mmCIF file of C-alpha atoms in Angstrom:
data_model
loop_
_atom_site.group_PDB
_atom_site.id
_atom_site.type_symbol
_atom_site.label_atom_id
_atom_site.label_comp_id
_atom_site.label_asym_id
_atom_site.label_seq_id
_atom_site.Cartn_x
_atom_site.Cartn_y
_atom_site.Cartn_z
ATOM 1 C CA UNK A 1 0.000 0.000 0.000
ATOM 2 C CA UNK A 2 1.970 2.980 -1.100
ATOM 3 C CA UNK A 3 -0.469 5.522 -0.442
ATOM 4 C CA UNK A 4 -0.177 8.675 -2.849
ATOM 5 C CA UNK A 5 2.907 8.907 -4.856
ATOM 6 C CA UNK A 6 3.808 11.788 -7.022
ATOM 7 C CA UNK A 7 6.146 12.030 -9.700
ATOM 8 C CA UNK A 8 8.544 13.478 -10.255
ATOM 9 C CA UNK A 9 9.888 14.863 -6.701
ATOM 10 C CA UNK A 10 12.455 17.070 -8.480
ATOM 11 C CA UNK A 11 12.012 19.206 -11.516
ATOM 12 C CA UNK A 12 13.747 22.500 -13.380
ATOM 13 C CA UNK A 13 12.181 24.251 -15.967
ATOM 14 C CA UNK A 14 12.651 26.921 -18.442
ATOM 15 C CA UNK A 15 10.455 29.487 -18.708
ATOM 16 C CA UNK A 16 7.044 29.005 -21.599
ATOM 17 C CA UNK A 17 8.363 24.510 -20.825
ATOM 18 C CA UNK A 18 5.313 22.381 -20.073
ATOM 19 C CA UNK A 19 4.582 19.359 -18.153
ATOM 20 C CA UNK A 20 3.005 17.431 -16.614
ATOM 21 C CA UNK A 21 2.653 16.185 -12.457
ATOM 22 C CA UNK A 22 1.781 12.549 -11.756
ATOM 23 C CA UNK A 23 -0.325 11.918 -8.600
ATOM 24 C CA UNK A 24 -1.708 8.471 -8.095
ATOM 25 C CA UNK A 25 -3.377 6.819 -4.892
ATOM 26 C CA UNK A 26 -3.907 3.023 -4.031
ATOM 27 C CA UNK A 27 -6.604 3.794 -1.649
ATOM 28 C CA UNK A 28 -10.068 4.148 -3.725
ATOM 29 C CA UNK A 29 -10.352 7.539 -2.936
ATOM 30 C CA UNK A 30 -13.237 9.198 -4.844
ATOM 31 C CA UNK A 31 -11.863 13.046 -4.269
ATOM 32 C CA UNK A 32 -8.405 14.065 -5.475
ATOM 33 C CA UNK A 33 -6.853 17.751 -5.070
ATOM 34 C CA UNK A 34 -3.544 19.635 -5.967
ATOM 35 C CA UNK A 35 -1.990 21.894 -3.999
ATOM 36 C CA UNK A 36 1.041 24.345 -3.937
ATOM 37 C CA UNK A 37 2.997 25.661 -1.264
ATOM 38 C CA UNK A 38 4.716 28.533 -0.936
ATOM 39 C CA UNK A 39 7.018 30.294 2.003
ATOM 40 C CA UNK A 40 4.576 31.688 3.957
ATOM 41 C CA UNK A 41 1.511 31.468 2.986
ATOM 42 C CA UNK A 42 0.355 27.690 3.777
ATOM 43 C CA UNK A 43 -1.170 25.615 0.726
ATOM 44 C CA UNK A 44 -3.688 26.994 -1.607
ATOM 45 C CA UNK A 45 -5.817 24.508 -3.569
ATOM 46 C CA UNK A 46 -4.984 24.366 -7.211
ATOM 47 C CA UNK A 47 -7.797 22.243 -8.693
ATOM 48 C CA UNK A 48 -9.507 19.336 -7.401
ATOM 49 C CA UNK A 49 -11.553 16.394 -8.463
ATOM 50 C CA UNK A 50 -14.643 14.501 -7.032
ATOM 51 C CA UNK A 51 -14.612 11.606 -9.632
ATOM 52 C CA UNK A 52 -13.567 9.853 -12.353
ATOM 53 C CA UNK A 53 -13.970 12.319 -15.301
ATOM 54 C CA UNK A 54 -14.574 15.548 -13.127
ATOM 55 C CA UNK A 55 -12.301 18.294 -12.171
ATOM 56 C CA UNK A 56 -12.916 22.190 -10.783
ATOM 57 C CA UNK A 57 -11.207 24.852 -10.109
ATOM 58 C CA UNK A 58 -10.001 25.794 -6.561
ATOM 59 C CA UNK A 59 -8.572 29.161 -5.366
ATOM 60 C CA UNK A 60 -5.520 29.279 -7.968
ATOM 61 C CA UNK A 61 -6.194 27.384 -10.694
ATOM 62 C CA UNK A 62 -4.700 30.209 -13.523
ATOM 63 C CA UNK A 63 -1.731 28.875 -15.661
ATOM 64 C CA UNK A 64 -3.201 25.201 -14.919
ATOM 65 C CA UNK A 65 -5.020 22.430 -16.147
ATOM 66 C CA UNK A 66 -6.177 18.686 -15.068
ATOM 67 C CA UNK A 67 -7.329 15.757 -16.212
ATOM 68 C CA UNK A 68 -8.695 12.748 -14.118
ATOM 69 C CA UNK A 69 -9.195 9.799 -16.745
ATOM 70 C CA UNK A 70 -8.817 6.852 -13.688
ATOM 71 C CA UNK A 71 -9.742 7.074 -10.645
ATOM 72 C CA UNK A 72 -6.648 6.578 -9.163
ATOM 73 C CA UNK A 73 -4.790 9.192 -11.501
ATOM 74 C CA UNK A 74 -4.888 13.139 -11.392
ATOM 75 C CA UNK A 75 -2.531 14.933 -13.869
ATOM 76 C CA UNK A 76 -1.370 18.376 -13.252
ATOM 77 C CA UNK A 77 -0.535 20.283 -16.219
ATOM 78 C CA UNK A 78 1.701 23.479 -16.569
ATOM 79 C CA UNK A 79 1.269 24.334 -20.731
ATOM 80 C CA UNK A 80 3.665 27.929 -20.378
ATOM 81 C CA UNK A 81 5.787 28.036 -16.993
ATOM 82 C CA UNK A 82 6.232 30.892 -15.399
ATOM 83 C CA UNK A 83 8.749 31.832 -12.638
ATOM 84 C CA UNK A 84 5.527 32.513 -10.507
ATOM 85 C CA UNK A 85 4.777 28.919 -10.677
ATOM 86 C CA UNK A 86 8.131 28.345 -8.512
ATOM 87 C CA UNK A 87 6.535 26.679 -5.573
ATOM 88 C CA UNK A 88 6.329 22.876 -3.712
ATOM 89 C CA UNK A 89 3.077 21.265 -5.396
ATOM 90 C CA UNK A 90 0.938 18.346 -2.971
ATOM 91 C CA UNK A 91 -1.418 16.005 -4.154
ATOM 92 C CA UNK A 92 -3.949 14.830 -1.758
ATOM 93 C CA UNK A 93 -6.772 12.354 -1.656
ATOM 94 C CA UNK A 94 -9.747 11.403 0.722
ATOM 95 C CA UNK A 95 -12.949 9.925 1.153
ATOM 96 C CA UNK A 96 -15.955 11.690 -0.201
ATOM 97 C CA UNK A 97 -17.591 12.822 3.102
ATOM 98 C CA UNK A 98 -19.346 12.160 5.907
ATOM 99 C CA UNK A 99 -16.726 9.367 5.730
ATOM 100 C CA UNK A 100 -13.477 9.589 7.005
ATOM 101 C CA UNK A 101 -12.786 12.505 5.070
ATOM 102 C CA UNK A 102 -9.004 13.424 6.048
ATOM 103 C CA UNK A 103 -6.794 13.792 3.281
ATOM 104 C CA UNK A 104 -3.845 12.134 2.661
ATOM 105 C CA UNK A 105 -1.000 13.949 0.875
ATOM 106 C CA UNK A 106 1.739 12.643 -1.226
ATOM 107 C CA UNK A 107 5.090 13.440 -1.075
ATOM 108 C CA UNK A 108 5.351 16.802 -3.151
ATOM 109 C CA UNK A 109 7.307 17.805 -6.076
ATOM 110 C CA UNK A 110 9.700 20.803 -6.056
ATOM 111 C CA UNK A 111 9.113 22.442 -8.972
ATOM 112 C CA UNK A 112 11.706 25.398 -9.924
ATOM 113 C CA UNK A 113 10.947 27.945 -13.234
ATOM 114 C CA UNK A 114 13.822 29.344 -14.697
ATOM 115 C CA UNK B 1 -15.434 34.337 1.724
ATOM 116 C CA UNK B 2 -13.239 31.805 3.782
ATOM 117 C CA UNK B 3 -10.647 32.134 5.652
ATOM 118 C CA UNK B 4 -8.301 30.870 8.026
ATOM 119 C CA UNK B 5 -5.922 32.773 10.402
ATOM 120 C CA UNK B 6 -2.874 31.482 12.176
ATOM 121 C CA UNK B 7 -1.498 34.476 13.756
ATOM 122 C CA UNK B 8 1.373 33.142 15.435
ATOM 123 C CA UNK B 9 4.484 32.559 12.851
ATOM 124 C CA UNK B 10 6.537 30.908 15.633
ATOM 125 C CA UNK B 11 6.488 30.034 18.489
ATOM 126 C CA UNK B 12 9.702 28.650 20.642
ATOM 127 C CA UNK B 13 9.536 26.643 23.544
ATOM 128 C CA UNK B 14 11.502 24.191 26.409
ATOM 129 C CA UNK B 15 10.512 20.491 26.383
ATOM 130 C CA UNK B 16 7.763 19.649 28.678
ATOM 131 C CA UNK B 17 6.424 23.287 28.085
ATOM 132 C CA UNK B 18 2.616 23.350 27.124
ATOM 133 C CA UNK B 19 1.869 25.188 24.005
ATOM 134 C CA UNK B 20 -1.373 26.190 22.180
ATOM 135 C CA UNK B 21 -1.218 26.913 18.936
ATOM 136 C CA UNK B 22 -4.454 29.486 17.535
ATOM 137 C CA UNK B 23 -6.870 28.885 14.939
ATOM 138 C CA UNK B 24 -9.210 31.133 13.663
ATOM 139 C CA UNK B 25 -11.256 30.780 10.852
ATOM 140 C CA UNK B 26 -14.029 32.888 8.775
ATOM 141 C CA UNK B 27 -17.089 31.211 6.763
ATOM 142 C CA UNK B 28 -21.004 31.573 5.756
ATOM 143 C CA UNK B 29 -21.465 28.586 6.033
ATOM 144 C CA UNK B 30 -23.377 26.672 8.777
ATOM 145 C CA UNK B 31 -21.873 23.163 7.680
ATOM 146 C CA UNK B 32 -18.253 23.287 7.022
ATOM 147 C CA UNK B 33 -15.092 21.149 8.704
ATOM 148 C CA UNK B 34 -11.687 21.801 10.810
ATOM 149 C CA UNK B 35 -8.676 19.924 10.047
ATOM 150 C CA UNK B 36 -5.265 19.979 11.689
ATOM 151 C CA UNK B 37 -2.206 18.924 9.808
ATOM 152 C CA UNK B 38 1.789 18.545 10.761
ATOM 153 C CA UNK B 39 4.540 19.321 8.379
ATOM 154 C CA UNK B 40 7.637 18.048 10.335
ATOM 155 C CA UNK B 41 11.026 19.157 8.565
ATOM 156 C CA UNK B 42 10.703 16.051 6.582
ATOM 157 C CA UNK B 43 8.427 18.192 4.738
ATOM 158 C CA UNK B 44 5.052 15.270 4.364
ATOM 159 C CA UNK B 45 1.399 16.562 5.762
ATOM 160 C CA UNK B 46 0.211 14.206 8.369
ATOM 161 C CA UNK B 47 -3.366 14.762 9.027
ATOM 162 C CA UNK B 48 -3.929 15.161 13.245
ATOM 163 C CA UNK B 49 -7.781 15.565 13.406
ATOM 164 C CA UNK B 50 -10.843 16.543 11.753
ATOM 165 C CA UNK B 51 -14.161 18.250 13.379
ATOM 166 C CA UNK B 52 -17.442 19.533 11.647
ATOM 167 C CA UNK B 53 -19.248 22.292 12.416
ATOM 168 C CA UNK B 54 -22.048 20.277 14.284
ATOM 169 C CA UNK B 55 -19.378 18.952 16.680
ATOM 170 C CA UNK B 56 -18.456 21.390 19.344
ATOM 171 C CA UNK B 57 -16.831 18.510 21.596
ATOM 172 C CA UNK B 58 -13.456 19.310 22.696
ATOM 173 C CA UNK B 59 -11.128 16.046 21.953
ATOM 174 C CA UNK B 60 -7.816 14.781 23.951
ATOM 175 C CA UNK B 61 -5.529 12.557 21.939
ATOM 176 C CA UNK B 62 -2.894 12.037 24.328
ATOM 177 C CA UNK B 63 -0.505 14.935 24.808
ATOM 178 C CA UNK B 64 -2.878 16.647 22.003
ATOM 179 C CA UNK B 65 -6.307 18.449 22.681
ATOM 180 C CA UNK B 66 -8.348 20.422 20.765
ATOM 181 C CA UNK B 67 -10.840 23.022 21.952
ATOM 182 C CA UNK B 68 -13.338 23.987 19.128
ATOM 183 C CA UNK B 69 -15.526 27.086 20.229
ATOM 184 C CA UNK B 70 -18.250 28.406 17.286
ATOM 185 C CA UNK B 71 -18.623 31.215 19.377
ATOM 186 C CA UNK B 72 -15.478 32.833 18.589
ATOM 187 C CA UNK B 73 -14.840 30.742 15.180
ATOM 188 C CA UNK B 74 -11.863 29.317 16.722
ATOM 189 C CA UNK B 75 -10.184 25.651 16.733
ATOM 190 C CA UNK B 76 -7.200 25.755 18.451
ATOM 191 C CA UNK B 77 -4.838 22.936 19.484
ATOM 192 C CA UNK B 78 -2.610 22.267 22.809
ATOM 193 C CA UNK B 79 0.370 20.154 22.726
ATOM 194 C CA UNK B 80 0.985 19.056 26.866
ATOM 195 C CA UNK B 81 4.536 18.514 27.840
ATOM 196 C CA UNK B 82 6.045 18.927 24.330
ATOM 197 C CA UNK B 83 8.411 17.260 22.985
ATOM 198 C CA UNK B 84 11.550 17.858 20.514
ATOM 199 C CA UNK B 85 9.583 15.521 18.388
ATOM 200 C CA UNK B 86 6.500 17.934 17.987
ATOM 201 C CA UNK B 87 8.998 20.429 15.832
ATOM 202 C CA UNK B 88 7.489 21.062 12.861
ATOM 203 C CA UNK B 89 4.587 23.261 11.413
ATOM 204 C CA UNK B 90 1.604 23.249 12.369
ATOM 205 C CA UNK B 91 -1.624 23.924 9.697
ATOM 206 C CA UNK B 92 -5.207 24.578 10.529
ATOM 207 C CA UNK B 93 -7.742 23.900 7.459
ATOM 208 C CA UNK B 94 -11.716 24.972 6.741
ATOM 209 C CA UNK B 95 -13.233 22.484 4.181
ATOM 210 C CA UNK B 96 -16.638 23.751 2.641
ATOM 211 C CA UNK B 97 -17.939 21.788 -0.274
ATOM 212 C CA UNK B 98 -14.536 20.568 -1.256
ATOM 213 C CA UNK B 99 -12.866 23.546 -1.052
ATOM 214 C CA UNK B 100 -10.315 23.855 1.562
ATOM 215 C CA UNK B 101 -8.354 27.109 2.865
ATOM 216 C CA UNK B 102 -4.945 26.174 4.610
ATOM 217 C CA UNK B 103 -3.866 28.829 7.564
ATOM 218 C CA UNK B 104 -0.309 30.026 6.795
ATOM 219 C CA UNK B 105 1.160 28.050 9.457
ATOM 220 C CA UNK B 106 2.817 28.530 12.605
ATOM 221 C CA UNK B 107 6.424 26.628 13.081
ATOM 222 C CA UNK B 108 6.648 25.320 16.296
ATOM 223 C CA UNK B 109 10.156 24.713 18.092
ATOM 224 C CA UNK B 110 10.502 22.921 20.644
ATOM 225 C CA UNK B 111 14.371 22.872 22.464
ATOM 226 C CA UNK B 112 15.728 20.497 24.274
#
């Protein structure tokens, strides 16, 4: 049981490079989110998903996109870096509530925009 | 709008000190839940505890309480006779309707 795993922890990019962050859990989670974190100012919800086929947007979802094709998978997209986008990014996954409804948070990926 | 304020940055203190670390938060909404997560230095979330708004009981989990008061929109955690092992920071969470507002955090050392 890994949990949620993220790949890749590690990552440099040029600035106007795309790619693309893997998150996947093991836990048959129905709700999926991504997350950045930056010095200071805690984590702030990207986009997040409540099924297999559905994403929305959270409180910074600009310069972002999703997908959510299995239900274990949710892709993080950057199509354009931008130095802005220099930040720690967490995927997370939980229950749909009233069950246990804690999330559990992978790893993170460092994510640097040259 | 939601919101969640953690006005201490940091906070230093001896082993076996208590220490309560503040939570307040801001919403509309009359159905909503309070999380607690620790980011030791290691840098992973670990989730601590969860509350909804219809649940005003405090909770003790060991060294760890948490006293939830609607009142004041506050959700605010004790650590009892810390330990060097509690380092790390601390981050309060609101959850509406899937969306969920982090605090900004407050670092906690705890010195030997």
């Amino acid at each position: 049981n890994a949990g949620v795993t993220q790949t890749p922890k590690f990552r440099v990019l040029k600035t106007g490079q795309s790619m693309t962050l893997l998150c996947a859990q093991d836990m048959n989670h129905e709700y999926m989110y991504w997350y950045r974190q930056d010095p200071g100012m805690g984590l702030r919800l990207i986009h997040y998903s409540v099924g297999e086929g559905t994403t929305a947007k959270g409180e910074v979802p600009d310069g972002y996109n999703v997908s959510r094709l299995k239900k274990q998978n949710f892709l993080l997209g950057l199509e354009s870096a931008a130095p802005s986008q220099t930040s720690v990014y967490f995927c997370a996954s939980s229950f749909a509530p009233p069950r246990a409804y804690e999330q559990y948070f992978g790893p993170g990926t460092r994510l640097t925009v040259t | 709008a939601q919101k969640v304020t953690q006005a201490q940055t940091e906070i230093s203190v001896v082993e076996k000190e208590d220490v309560t670390l503040d939570c307040v938060y801001e919403t509309r909404d009359t159905t909503y839940y309070l999380f607690w997560y620790k980011q030791p230095p290691s840098g992973e979330l670990v989730f601590l505890i969860r509350r909804n708004s219809f649940d005003e009981q405090n909770e003790i989990s060991g060294r760890y309480s948490w006293n939830f008061q609607k009142s004041t929109s506050s959700f605010n955690f004790t650590i009892t006779a810390s330990q060097v092992v509690d380092s790390a920071v601390y981050f309060c969470a609101l959850d509406n309707f899937n969306k969920f507002y982090f605090g900004s955090g407050t670092k906690l050392n705890v010195k030997p």
